[in-house]
CSV table of C-alpha atoms and ligand atoms in Angstrom, one decimal:
chain,number,residue,atom,x,y,z
A,1,UNK,CA,-21.9,-24.3,-7.6
A,2,UNK,CA,-18.4,-25.7,-7.7
A,3,UNK,CA,-16.9,-26.2,-4.2
A,4,UNK,CA,-13.3,-26.7,-3.1
A,5,UNK,CA,-12.0,-27.2,0.4
A,6,UNK,CA,-8.6,-26.3,1.7
A,7,UNK,CA,-6.9,-25.7,5.1
A,8,UNK,CA,-5.9,-22.1,4.5
A,9,UNK,CA,-7.3,-19.6,2.0
A,10,UNK,CA,-5.4,-16.5,1.0
A,11,UNK,CA,-7.0,-13.6,-0.9
A,12,UNK,CA,-4.3,-11.6,-2.7
A,13,UNK,CA,-0.9,-12.4,-4.2
A,14,UNK,CA,1.3,-9.6,-3.0
A,15,UNK,CA,4.1,-10.1,-0.5
A,16,UNK,CA,1.8,-10.4,2.5
A,17,UNK,CA,-0.4,-13.1,0.9
A,18,UNK,CA,2.5,-15.1,-0.6
A,19,UNK,CA,4.6,-15.0,2.6
A,20,UNK,CA,1.6,-16.3,4.6
A,21,UNK,CA,1.0,-19.0,2.0
A,22,UNK,CA,4.6,-20.2,2.1
A,23,UNK,CA,4.7,-20.4,5.9
A,24,UNK,CA,1.2,-21.8,6.3
A,25,UNK,CA,1.9,-24.5,3.7
A,26,UNK,CA,4.1,-26.1,6.3
A,27,UNK,CA,0.9,-27.0,8.2
A,28,UNK,CA,-1.6,-27.8,5.5
A,29,UNK,CA,-2.9,-27.1,2.0
A,30,UNK,CA,-3.2,-23.5,0.9
A,31,UNK,CA,-5.3,-22.0,-1.9
A,32,UNK,CA,-4.4,-18.5,-3.1
A,33,UNK,CA,-7.0,-16.4,-5.0
A,34,UNK,CA,-5.9,-13.4,-6.9
A,35,UNK,CA,-8.1,-11.2,-9.1
A,36,UNK,CA,-5.4,-10.6,-11.8
A,37,UNK,CA,-2.0,-12.3,-12.5
A,38,UNK,CA,0.1,-13.4,-9.5
A,39,UNK,CA,2.6,-10.5,-9.9
A,40,UNK,CA,0.0,-7.8,-10.4
A,41,UNK,CA,0.3,-6.2,-6.9
A,42,UNK,CA,1.4,-3.1,-5.1
A,43,UNK,CA,4.4,-5.1,-3.9
A,44,UNK,CA,5.8,-5.4,-7.5
A,45,UNK,CA,5.7,-1.6,-7.8
A,46,UNK,CA,7.6,-0.8,-4.6
A,47,UNK,CA,10.8,1.0,-5.6
A,48,UNK,CA,12.5,2.0,-2.4
A,49,UNK,CA,13.1,-1.1,-0.3
A,50,UNK,CA,12.8,-2.7,3.1
A,51,UNK,CA,13.9,-1.0,6.3
A,52,UNK,CA,16.1,-3.1,8.7
A,53,UNK,CA,18.5,-2.0,11.4
A,54,UNK,CA,21.4,-4.1,10.1
A,55,UNK,CA,24.1,-1.4,9.6
A,56,UNK,CA,27.1,-1.1,11.9
A,57,UNK,CA,26.0,2.1,13.5
A,58,UNK,CA,22.3,1.1,13.7
A,59,UNK,CA,20.2,-0.6,16.3
A,60,UNK,CA,16.5,-1.7,16.3
A,61,UNK,CA,15.9,0.9,19.0
A,62,UNK,CA,16.7,3.6,16.5
A,63,UNK,CA,14.4,2.1,13.9
A,64,UNK,CA,11.7,1.8,16.6
A,65,UNK,CA,12.1,5.5,17.5
A,66,UNK,CA,12.0,6.7,13.9
A,67,UNK,CA,8.8,4.6,13.3
A,68,UNK,CA,7.1,6.0,16.4
A,69,UNK,CA,8.1,9.6,15.4
A,70,UNK,CA,6.7,9.2,11.9
A,71,UNK,CA,3.5,7.7,13.3
A,72,UNK,CA,2.9,10.9,15.2
A,73,UNK,CA,2.0,9.3,18.5
A,74,UNK,CA,-0.7,6.9,17.2
A,75,UNK,CA,1.4,3.7,16.7
A,76,UNK,CA,0.9,0.7,18.8
A,77,UNK,CA,4.4,0.4,20.5
A,78,UNK,CA,4.2,-3.4,20.9
A,79,UNK,CA,3.5,-3.8,17.1
A,80,UNK,CA,6.3,-1.5,16.3
A,81,UNK,CA,8.8,-3.3,18.5
A,82,UNK,CA,7.8,-6.6,17.0
A,83,UNK,CA,8.3,-5.2,13.5
A,84,UNK,CA,11.7,-3.7,14.0
A,85,UNK,CA,13.1,-6.6,16.1
A,86,UNK,CA,12.1,-9.1,13.3
A,87,UNK,CA,13.4,-7.0,10.4
A,88,UNK,CA,16.9,-8.7,10.1
A,89,UNK,CA,15.2,-12.2,10.0
A,90,UNK,CA,12.8,-11.0,7.3
A,91,UNK,CA,15.7,-9.9,5.1
A,92,UNK,CA,17.4,-13.3,5.7
A,93,UNK,CA,14.3,-15.1,4.7
A,94,UNK,CA,14.0,-13.2,1.5
A,95,UNK,CA,17.7,-13.7,0.7
A,96,UNK,CA,17.3,-17.5,1.3
A,97,UNK,CA,14.4,-17.5,-1.2
A,98,UNK,CA,16.8,-16.0,-3.7
A,99,UNK,CA,15.9,-12.3,-3.6
A,100,UNK,CA,19.0,-10.3,-4.6
A,101,UNK,CA,19.9,-7.1,-2.8
A,102,UNK,CA,22.5,-4.5,-3.7
A,103,UNK,CA,25.9,-5.0,-2.0
A,104,UNK,CA,28.7,-2.6,-1.2
A,105,UNK,CA,32.4,-2.9,-2.0
A,106,UNK,CA,33.1,-5.5,0.7
A,107,UNK,CA,29.9,-7.5,0.0
A,108,UNK,CA,28.0,-6.1,2.8
A,109,UNK,CA,24.4,-4.9,2.2
A,110,UNK,CA,24.3,-1.5,0.5
A,111,UNK,CA,21.9,0.5,2.7
A,112,UNK,CA,20.0,3.5,1.4
A,113,UNK,CA,18.4,6.4,3.2
A,114,UNK,CA,14.8,7.6,3.1
A,115,UNK,CA,12.7,10.3,4.8
A,116,UNK,CA,12.3,10.0,8.6
A,117,UNK,CA,15.1,7.5,9.0
A,118,UNK,CA,18.0,8.5,11.3
A,119,UNK,CA,20.4,6.0,9.7
A,120,UNK,CA,21.0,4.4,6.3
A,121,UNK,CA,18.9,1.2,6.7
A,122,UNK,CA,17.0,0.6,3.4
A,123,UNK,CA,17.9,-2.8,1.9
A,124,UNK,CA,17.2,-2.5,-1.8
A,125,UNK,CA,17.5,-3.9,-5.3
A,126,UNK,CA,18.3,-0.7,-7.2
A,127,UNK,CA,14.9,1.1,-7.7
A,128,UNK,CA,12.9,-2.1,-8.2
A,129,UNK,CA,13.0,-3.8,-4.8
A,130,UNK,CA,9.3,-4.8,-4.9
A,131,UNK,CA,9.7,-6.4,-8.3
A,132,UNK,CA,12.7,-8.5,-7.1
A,133,UNK,CA,11.0,-9.5,-3.9
A,134,UNK,CA,7.8,-10.5,-5.7
A,135,UNK,CA,9.8,-12.5,-8.3
A,136,UNK,CA,11.6,-14.5,-5.6
A,137,UNK,CA,8.5,-15.1,-3.5
A,138,UNK,CA,6.2,-16.1,-6.4
A,139,UNK,CA,8.9,-18.5,-7.7
A,140,UNK,CA,8.9,-20.2,-4.3
A,141,UNK,CA,5.1,-20.4,-4.4
A,142,UNK,CA,5.1,-21.9,-7.8
A,143,UNK,CA,7.5,-24.6,-6.7
A,144,UNK,CA,5.5,-25.4,-3.6
A,145,UNK,CA,3.3,-28.5,-4.1
A,146,UNK,CA,1.1,-27.5,-1.1
A,147,UNK,CA,0.0,-24.2,-2.6
A,148,UNK,CA,-2.5,-23.9,-5.5
A,149,UNK,CA,-3.0,-20.4,-7.1
A,150,UNK,CA,-6.2,-19.4,-8.9
A,151,UNK,CA,-5.5,-16.3,-11.0
A,152,UNK,CA,-8.2,-14.0,-12.3
A,153,UNK,CA,-10.5,-15.1,-9.5
A,154,UNK,CA,-12.5,-12.2,-8.1
A,155,UNK,CA,-13.7,-12.7,-4.5
A,156,UNK,CA,-17.3,-11.4,-4.1
A,157,UNK,CA,-18.0,-12.5,-0.5
A,158,UNK,CA,-16.5,-14.1,2.6
A,159,UNK,CA,-18.3,-17.2,3.8
A,160,UNK,CA,-19.7,-17.1,7.3
A,161,UNK,CA,-21.0,-19.9,9.5
A,162,UNK,CA,-22.0,-19.5,13.2
A,163,UNK,CA,-20.1,-16.2,13.4
A,164,UNK,CA,-16.9,-17.7,11.9
A,165,UNK,CA,-15.3,-16.9,8.6
A,166,UNK,CA,-15.0,-20.2,6.8
A,167,UNK,CA,-13.8,-19.2,3.4
A,168,UNK,CA,-14.8,-17.1,0.4
A,169,UNK,CA,-16.7,-17.2,-2.9
A,170,UNK,CA,-14.8,-16.3,-6.0
A,171,UNK,CA,-15.9,-15.8,-9.6
A,172,UNK,CA,-13.6,-17.2,-12.3
A,173,UNK,CA,-14.1,-16.4,-16.0
A,174,UNK,CA,-15.5,-19.4,-17.9
A,175,UNK,CA,-16.0,-21.3,-14.6
A,176,UNK,CA,-18.4,-19.1,-12.7
A,177,UNK,CA,-18.8,-19.0,-8.9
A,178,UNK,CA,-16.7,-21.2,-6.8
A,179,UNK,CA,-17.1,-21.7,-3.0
A,180,UNK,CA,-13.7,-22.1,-1.3
A,181,UNK,CA,-14.1,-23.3,2.3
A,182,UNK,CA,-11.1,-23.2,4.7
A,183,UNK,CA,-10.1,-23.4,8.4
A,184,UNK,CA,-8.8,-19.9,8.2
A,185,UNK,CA,-8.9,-17.1,5.6
A,186,UNK,CA,-6.2,-14.5,5.2
A,187,UNK,CA,-7.2,-11.2,3.5
A,188,UNK,CA,-4.1,-9.7,1.9
A,189,UNK,CA,-5.5,-7.6,-1.0
A,190,UNK,CA,-3.3,-4.5,-0.7
A,191,UNK,CA,-4.2,-0.9,-1.0
A,192,UNK,CA,-7.0,1.5,-2.0
A,193,UNK,CA,-5.2,3.9,-4.3
A,194,UNK,CA,-7.9,3.9,-7.0
A,195,UNK,CA,-10.2,5.8,-4.7
A,196,UNK,CA,-8.2,8.8,-5.9
A,197,UNK,CA,-7.6,10.1,-9.4
A,198,UNK,CA,-3.9,10.2,-8.9
A,199,UNK,CA,-2.1,7.3,-7.2
A,200,UNK,CA,1.2,5.4,-7.4
A,201,UNK,CA,-0.8,2.2,-7.0
A,202,UNK,CA,-1.5,-0.3,-9.8
A,203,UNK,CA,-5.0,-0.8,-11.3
A,204,UNK,CA,-5.8,-3.6,-8.9
A,205,UNK,CA,-5.6,-1.4,-5.7
A,206,UNK,CA,-9.4,-1.1,-5.2
A,207,UNK,CA,-9.7,-1.8,-1.5
A,208,UNK,CA,-11.5,-5.1,-2.0
A,209,UNK,CA,-10.3,-6.7,1.3
A,210,UNK,CA,-11.4,-3.8,3.4
A,211,UNK,CA,-14.9,-3.9,1.8
A,212,UNK,CA,-15.1,-7.7,2.2
A,213,UNK,CA,-14.1,-7.7,5.8
A,214,UNK,CA,-16.3,-4.8,6.7
A,215,UNK,CA,-19.3,-6.6,5.3
A,216,UNK,CA,-18.8,-9.5,7.8
A,217,UNK,CA,-18.3,-7.2,10.8
A,218,UNK,CA,-14.5,-6.8,11.0
A,219,UNK,CA,-13.3,-3.7,12.7
A,220,UNK,CA,-11.8,-1.2,10.4
A,221,UNK,CA,-9.7,1.8,11.6
A,222,UNK,CA,-7.5,4.7,10.6
A,223,UNK,CA,-8.7,4.9,7.0
A,224,UNK,CA,-8.4,8.7,7.1
A,225,UNK,CA,-4.6,8.3,7.2
A,226,UNK,CA,-4.0,8.1,3.5
A,227,UNK,CA,-0.4,8.6,2.7
A,228,UNK,CA,0.5,10.8,-0.2
A,229,UNK,CA,3.9,10.2,-1.7
A,230,UNK,CA,5.6,13.6,-2.1
A,231,UNK,CA,7.3,12.9,-5.4
A,232,UNK,CA,5.4,11.4,-8.3
A,233,UNK,CA,6.0,12.4,-11.8
A,234,UNK,CA,3.9,15.3,-13.2
A,235,UNK,CA,3.5,14.2,-16.8
A,236,UNK,CA,0.4,13.5,-19.0
A,237,UNK,CA,1.6,10.1,-20.1
A,238,UNK,CA,3.1,8.9,-16.8
A,239,UNK,CA,1.0,10.3,-14.1
A,240,UNK,CA,1.5,8.7,-10.7
A,241,UNK,CA,4.9,7.2,-11.7
A,242,UNK,CA,6.9,7.1,-8.5
A,243,UNK,CA,10.2,8.9,-8.1
A,244,UNK,CA,11.5,7.0,-5.1
A,245,UNK,CA,12.3,8.8,-1.9
A,246,UNK,CA,15.7,7.1,-2.1
A,247,UNK,CA,16.6,9.7,-4.7
A,248,UNK,CA,16.1,12.4,-2.0
A,249,UNK,CA,18.0,10.0,0.3
A,250,UNK,CA,20.9,10.2,-2.2
A,251,UNK,CA,20.9,14.0,-2.1
A,252,UNK,CA,18.3,15.2,-4.6
A,253,UNK,CA,16.6,18.4,-3.5
A,254,UNK,CA,13.2,20.0,-4.0
A,255,UNK,CA,12.8,23.3,-5.8
A,256,UNK,CA,9.9,25.6,-6.6
A,257,UNK,CA,9.1,27.3,-9.9
A,258,UNK,CA,11.6,30.0,-9.0
A,259,UNK,CA,14.3,27.4,-8.5
A,260,UNK,CA,14.4,28.0,-4.7
A,261,UNK,CA,14.9,25.1,-2.3
A,262,UNK,CA,11.7,25.7,-0.4
A,263,UNK,CA,11.9,23.0,2.2
A,264,UNK,CA,14.0,25.5,4.3
A,265,UNK,CA,10.8,27.3,4.9
A,266,UNK,CA,9.0,24.3,6.3
A,267,UNK,CA,11.1,21.8,8.3
A,268,UNK,CA,14.6,21.5,9.6
A,269,UNK,CA,14.8,18.0,8.3
A,270,UNK,CA,14.4,19.4,4.8
A,271,UNK,CA,13.7,16.9,2.0
A,272,UNK,CA,14.1,14.0,4.4
A,273,UNK,CA,11.4,15.0,6.8
A,274,UNK,CA,8.6,12.3,7.2
A,275,UNK,CA,6.3,12.0,4.2
A,276,UNK,CA,3.3,13.8,5.6
A,277,UNK,CA,5.4,16.9,6.2
A,278,UNK,CA,7.1,16.9,2.8
A,279,UNK,CA,3.9,16.2,0.9
A,280,UNK,CA,2.0,19.0,2.7
A,281,UNK,CA,4.9,21.4,2.2
A,282,UNK,CA,4.9,20.7,-1.6
A,283,UNK,CA,1.2,21.2,-1.7
A,284,UNK,CA,1.4,24.5,0.1
A,285,UNK,CA,4.2,25.7,-2.1
A,286,UNK,CA,2.2,24.9,-5.2
A,287,UNK,CA,-0.8,26.8,-3.7
A,288,UNK,CA,1.4,29.7,-2.8
A,289,UNK,CA,3.0,30.1,-6.2
A,290,UNK,CA,-0.1,29.0,-8.1
A,291,UNK,CA,1.9,26.3,-9.9
A,292,UNK,CA,0.9,22.8,-11.0
A,293,UNK,CA,4.1,21.0,-9.7
A,294,UNK,CA,7.5,21.5,-8.0
A,295,UNK,CA,10.8,20.0,-9.1
A,296,UNK,CA,13.1,17.3,-7.8
A,297,UNK,CA,16.7,18.3,-8.7
A,298,UNK,CA,19.1,15.4,-8.9
A,299,UNK,CA,21.4,17.1,-11.4
A,300,UNK,CA,24.3,17.6,-8.9
A,301,UNK,CA,24.6,13.9,-8.4
A,302,UNK,CA,27.0,11.9,-10.4
A,303,UNK,CA,25.5,10.5,-13.6
A,304,UNK,CA,26.9,7.0,-12.9
A,305,UNK,CA,25.3,7.0,-9.5
A,306,UNK,CA,21.9,7.9,-11.0
A,307,UNK,CA,22.1,5.3,-13.7
A,308,UNK,CA,23.3,2.6,-11.3
A,309,UNK,CA,20.9,3.3,-8.3
A,310,UNK,CA,17.9,4.4,-10.3
A,311,UNK,CA,17.9,2.5,-13.6
A,312,UNK,CA,14.1,2.2,-13.9
A,313,UNK,CA,13.5,5.9,-13.3
A,314,UNK,CA,16.5,6.8,-15.6
A,315,UNK,CA,15.0,4.7,-18.4
A,316,UNK,CA,11.3,5.7,-18.1
A,317,UNK,CA,12.2,9.4,-17.9
A,318,UNK,CA,14.6,9.3,-20.8
A,319,UNK,CA,11.8,7.7,-22.9
A,320,UNK,CA,9.8,10.9,-22.3
A,321,UNK,CA,12.8,13.2,-23.0
A,322,UNK,CA,13.9,13.9,-19.4
A,323,UNK,CA,17.6,13.3,-18.7
A,324,UNK,CA,17.9,13.2,-15.0
A,325,UNK,CA,21.5,14.1,-14.8
A,326,UNK,CA,20.6,17.4,-16.6
A,327,UNK,CA,16.9,18.0,-16.0
A,328,UNK,CA,14.9,18.8,-13.0
A,329,UNK,CA,12.0,16.3,-12.6
A,330,UNK,CA,8.5,17.9,-12.4
A,331,UNK,CA,6.8,16.2,-9.4
A,332,UNK,CA,3.5,16.3,-7.4
A,333,UNK,CA,2.2,14.3,-4.4
A,334,UNK,CA,-0.1,11.4,-5.2
A,335,UNK,CA,-1.9,8.9,-3.0
A,336,UNK,CA,0.5,6.1,-2.2
A,337,UNK,CA,-0.4,4.0,0.8
A,338,UNK,CA,-3.3,3.4,3.2
A,339,UNK,CA,-2.1,3.4,6.8
A,340,UNK,CA,-5.5,2.2,8.0
A,341,UNK,CA,-7.5,-1.0,7.3
A,342,UNK,CA,-8.8,-4.1,8.9
A,343,UNK,CA,-7.8,-4.1,12.6
A,344,UNK,CA,-5.6,-7.0,13.7
A,345,UNK,CA,-3.8,-8.1,16.8
A,346,UNK,CA,-0.1,-8.9,16.8
A,347,UNK,CA,-0.8,-12.3,15.1
A,348,UNK,CA,-2.8,-10.9,12.2
A,349,UNK,CA,-6.1,-12.0,13.7
A,350,UNK,CA,-9.2,-9.8,13.2
A,351,UNK,CA,-12.1,-9.7,15.6
A,352,UNK,CA,-14.0,-12.1,13.3
A,353,UNK,CA,-13.0,-15.7,14.2
A,354,UNK,CA,-11.2,-17.5,11.4
A,355,UNK,CA,-10.4,-14.2,9.5
A,356,UNK,CA,-6.9,-12.8,9.3
A,357,UNK,CA,-5.4,-9.8,7.6
A,358,UNK,CA,-1.9,-8.8,6.6
A,359,UNK,CA,-0.1,-6.1,4.5
A,360,UNK,CA,-1.5,-2.8,3.4
A,361,UNK,CA,-5.2,-4.0,3.8
A,362,UNK,CA,-4.5,-4.4,7.6
A,363,UNK,CA,-4.2,-2.0,10.5
A,364,UNK,CA,-1.7,-3.6,12.8
A,365,UNK,CA,-0.8,-0.5,14.7
A,366,UNK,CA,2.6,-0.3,13.1
A,367,UNK,CA,2.0,2.9,11.1
A,368,UNK,CA,-0.1,5.1,13.4
A,369,UNK,CA,-1.0,8.3,11.6
A,370,UNK,CA,1.8,8.1,9.1
A,371,UNK,CA,3.9,5.2,7.8
A,372,UNK,CA,7.7,5.5,7.9
A,373,UNK,CA,9.2,4.8,4.5
A,374,UNK,CA,10.1,1.2,3.6
A,375,UNK,CA,8.3,-0.3,6.6
A,376,UNK,CA,5.5,-1.7,4.5
A,377,UNK,CA,7.1,-4.8,2.8
A,378,UNK,CA,8.6,-5.5,6.2
A,379,UNK,CA,5.2,-5.4,8.0
A,380,UNK,CA,3.8,-7.7,5.3
A,381,UNK,CA,6.5,-10.4,6.1
A,382,UNK,CA,6.5,-10.0,9.9
A,383,UNK,CA,2.8,-10.1,10.4
A,384,UNK,CA,2.2,-12.9,7.8
A,385,UNK,CA,4.8,-15.0,9.6
A,386,UNK,CA,3.1,-14.5,13.0
A,387,UNK,CA,-0.3,-15.4,11.5
A,388,UNK,CA,1.1,-18.5,9.9
A,389,UNK,CA,2.3,-19.6,13.4
A,390,UNK,CA,-1.0,-19.3,15.1
A,391,UNK,CA,-3.3,-20.4,12.3
A,392,UNK,CA,-2.5,-24.1,13.0
A,393,UNK,CA,-4.7,-23.8,16.1
A,394,UNK,CA,-7.8,-23.1,14.1
A,395,UNK,CA,-10.5,-25.8,14.2
A,396,UNK,CA,-9.8,-28.6,11.7
A,397,UNK,CA,-13.4,-29.2,10.9
A,398,UNK,CA,-15.0,-26.7,8.5
A,399,UNK,CA,-18.8,-26.5,9.0
A,400,UNK,CA,-21.3,-26.8,6.1
A,401,UNK,CA,-22.2,-23.4,4.6
A,402,UNK,CA,-25.1,-22.3,2.6
A,403,UNK,CA,-24.5,-21.4,-1.0
A,404,UNK,CA,-24.3,-17.6,-1.4
A,405,UNK,CA,-26.7,-15.7,-3.6
A,406,UNK,CA,-25.4,-14.9,-7.1
A,407,UNK,CA,-23.9,-11.4,-7.2
A,408,UNK,CA,-25.6,-8.4,-8.7
A,409,UNK,CA,-23.7,-5.5,-10.3
A,410,UNK,CA,-24.3,-2.0,-11.6
A,411,UNK,CA,-24.1,-2.0,-15.5
A,412,UNK,CA,-20.4,-1.2,-16.4
A,413,UNK,CA,-21.2,2.0,-18.3
A,414,UNK,CA,-22.9,3.4,-15.1
A,415,UNK,CA,-20.0,2.1,-12.9
A,416,UNK,CA,-17.4,3.9,-15.1
A,417,UNK,CA,-19.2,7.2,-14.5
A,418,UNK,CA,-19.6,6.6,-10.7
A,419,UNK,CA,-15.9,5.6,-10.4
A,420,UNK,CA,-14.6,8.7,-12.2
A,421,UNK,CA,-16.8,11.0,-10.2
A,422,UNK,CA,-15.7,9.4,-7.0
A,423,UNK,CA,-12.0,9.7,-7.8
A,424,UNK,CA,-12.4,13.4,-8.6
A,425,UNK,CA,-14.5,14.0,-5.4
A,426,UNK,CA,-12.0,12.2,-3.2
A,427,UNK,CA,-9.0,14.1,-4.6
A,428,UNK,CA,-10.8,17.4,-4.2
A,429,UNK,CA,-12.3,16.8,-0.7
A,430,UNK,CA,-10.3,14.1,1.0
A,431,UNK,CA,-6.7,14.6,-0.2
A,432,UNK,CA,-3.8,16.3,1.6
A,433,UNK,CA,-5.9,19.4,2.6
A,434,UNK,CA,-9.4,18.8,3.9
A,435,UNK,CA,-12.3,20.9,5.3
A,436,UNK,CA,-15.3,19.9,7.3
A,437,UNK,CA,-17.7,21.2,4.6
A,438,UNK,CA,-15.8,19.4,1.9
A,439,UNK,CA,-15.7,16.1,3.8
A,440,UNK,CA,-19.5,16.4,4.6
A,441,UNK,CA,-20.2,17.0,0.9
A,442,UNK,CA,-18.1,13.9,0.0
A,443,UNK,CA,-19.9,11.8,2.6
A,444,UNK,CA,-23.3,12.7,1.3
A,445,UNK,CA,-22.4,12.1,-2.3
A,446,UNK,CA,-20.8,8.7,-1.5
A,447,UNK,CA,-23.9,7.7,0.4
A,448,UNK,CA,-26.1,8.5,-2.5
A,449,UNK,CA,-23.8,6.8,-5.0
A,450,UNK,CA,-24.0,3.6,-2.9
A,451,UNK,CA,-27.8,3.8,-2.9
A,452,UNK,CA,-27.7,4.3,-6.6
A,453,UNK,CA,-25.4,1.3,-7.1
A,454,UNK,CA,-27.5,-1.0,-4.9
A,455,UNK,CA,-30.9,0.0,-6.4
A,456,UNK,CA,-29.8,-0.1,-10.0
A,457,UNK,CA,-27.7,-3.3,-9.7
A,458,UNK,CA,-28.9,-6.2,-11.9
A,459,UNK,CA,-28.1,-9.9,-12.1
A,460,UNK,CA,-24.7,-10.7,-13.7
A,461,UNK,CA,-21.2,-10.1,-12.7
A,462,UNK,CA,-18.7,-7.5,-13.6
A,463,UNK,CA,-15.3,-7.3,-11.8
A,464,UNK,CA,-15.1,-3.6,-12.7
A,465,UNK,CA,-18.4,-2.8,-11.2
A,466,UNK,CA,-17.8,-4.9,-8.1
A,467,UNK,CA,-14.5,-3.1,-7.6
A,468,UNK,CA,-16.3,0.2,-8.0
A,469,UNK,CA,-18.7,-0.7,-5.1
A,470,UNK,CA,-15.6,-1.6,-3.0
A,471,UNK,CA,-14.1,1.8,-3.8
A,472,UNK,CA,-17.3,3.5,-2.6
A,473,UNK,CA,-17.1,1.6,0.7
A,474,UNK,CA,-13.4,2.5,1.2
A,475,UNK,CA,-14.1,6.2,0.3
A,476,UNK,CA,-17.0,6.2,2.8
A,477,UNK,CA,-14.6,4.9,5.5
A,478,UNK,CA,-11.9,7.4,4.7
A,479,UNK,CA,-14.3,10.4,4.7
A,480,UNK,CA,-16.2,9.3,7.8
A,481,UNK,CA,-12.9,8.6,9.6
A,482,UNK,CA,-11.7,12.1,8.7
A,483,UNK,CA,-14.9,13.7,9.9
A,484,UNK,CA,-14.6,11.9,13.2
A,485,UNK,CA,-11.0,13.0,13.8
A,486,UNK,CA,-11.0,16.1,16.1
A,487,UNK,CA,-7.4,17.0,15.8
A,488,UNK,CA,-4.9,17.3,13.0
A,489,UNK,CA,-2.4,14.5,13.3
A,490,UNK,CA,0.0,12.8,10.9
A,491,UNK,CA,-1.6,12.5,7.5
A,492,UNK,CA,-4.9,14.0,8.5
A,493,UNK,CA,-5.2,17.7,8.0
A,494,UNK,CA,-8.5,19.5,8.2
A,495,UNK,CA,-8.1,23.3,7.8
A,496,UNK,CA,-11.1,24.0,10.0
A,497,UNK,CA,-9.4,22.3,13.0
A,498,UNK,CA,-6.6,24.9,12.7
A,499,UNK,CA,-8.9,27.9,13.3
B,501,SIN,C1,9.7,5.0,-2.3
B,501,SIN,O1,10.5,4.3,-2.9
B,501,SIN,O2,9.8,6.2,-2.1
B,501,SIN,C2,8.5,4.3,-1.7
B,501,SIN,C3,8.9,3.4,-0.6
B,501,SIN,C4,7.8,3.2,0.4
B,501,SIN,O3,6.7,3.7,0.1
B,501,SIN,O4,8.1,2.7,1.5
């Protein structure tokens, strides 16, 4: 088997992985493995922006308070404080790398508003902030001689020696299996959206990092806190297309099938209540009126503002015949962000020596039971920076490791059926509204699907099948986490606990 040694290994090429790679490259050689192209990540799809208390009337204490309120009492206050205090430096770092952010009339940052924020504090690049950030960061990575990127390299296992993580094995088309050994390994594989049949996440969001880390004994927590974005497009061709919360921040309102602004019935913060509240209110309204969507109404906003602030949405919707200065947008909630994941300390370290995690795959304590809008790109930078500081202290000698076994996979035609059945099951039983019986049914079905996978797997590698197994592991963690929660909090709502 081919072998390569490096100082620091990164799995994933979203903002968390690349921020870590850039900082760690100051202390040694870095290899980045990504299962698709570099820019195929959740980061690239982020519309809203990055929260930072940089406005005149703002203060990190207010950002801290808003984050804690959204997290419904389950945030780690130290992690939150570290996050919000480091936000202005994170923005500066991105700007120095060449990321362009929208400016106001006097060249100050133009700050948007999103749900749960008590001030305008969203630094953004129109409605494609993630794309702009990923562009700037990946350009810096390409220009860095200390970083090597392997694209289309699917990681099948983490390598362990004497209880330490010492790298990973990846499979590269036309090359085969490669063992990458390293002093430290950073898992930054992003989200798990493909566990559900409707998600804002890209195709690559299959929870690979959570499954890899769990297999080597890393602690995983809070997977039951799956955030559903309240407003994604309801349309057969563009299902899951995000309509950024910034549009509600700019004044767009939610209406039901009768045209009524129904958020008055649910929360005094109306359309800008935290996401869990708005998504649940929409789902209830749809149940009540027996309708398949609600509507986002931006039609009272100036046409120029809509075109300027939301050019991506304007263009995509006009392609399907919706003119957002005239038409209400049909919207439904869809899975958007995993607030749980691989547990880390404030330096991105997991409980497995040598193994780090950052970004959506991690559970740093910042989000608690519900993430505040636009805290995710920020978390990725702040925790990756901390990890890159401490990673230098990892032992310089990497021990010899045994070659791993060749992977076995379920035939793809079987994996397709398993994956689709899983997505339907999870959407029905582990979505916004849950019941104990539904969760138990899901848990049993997932356990038997995993047994089926493992008993029918044959020699040979298929990335699709390997992802499907990872999805099953993530689904099991979500469902079992939900069954273990004895109170309704944040994003977790079990109707039986209300009785
Ligand atoms: C959005 O633009 O609404 C998404 C931003 C986020 O998830 O933080």
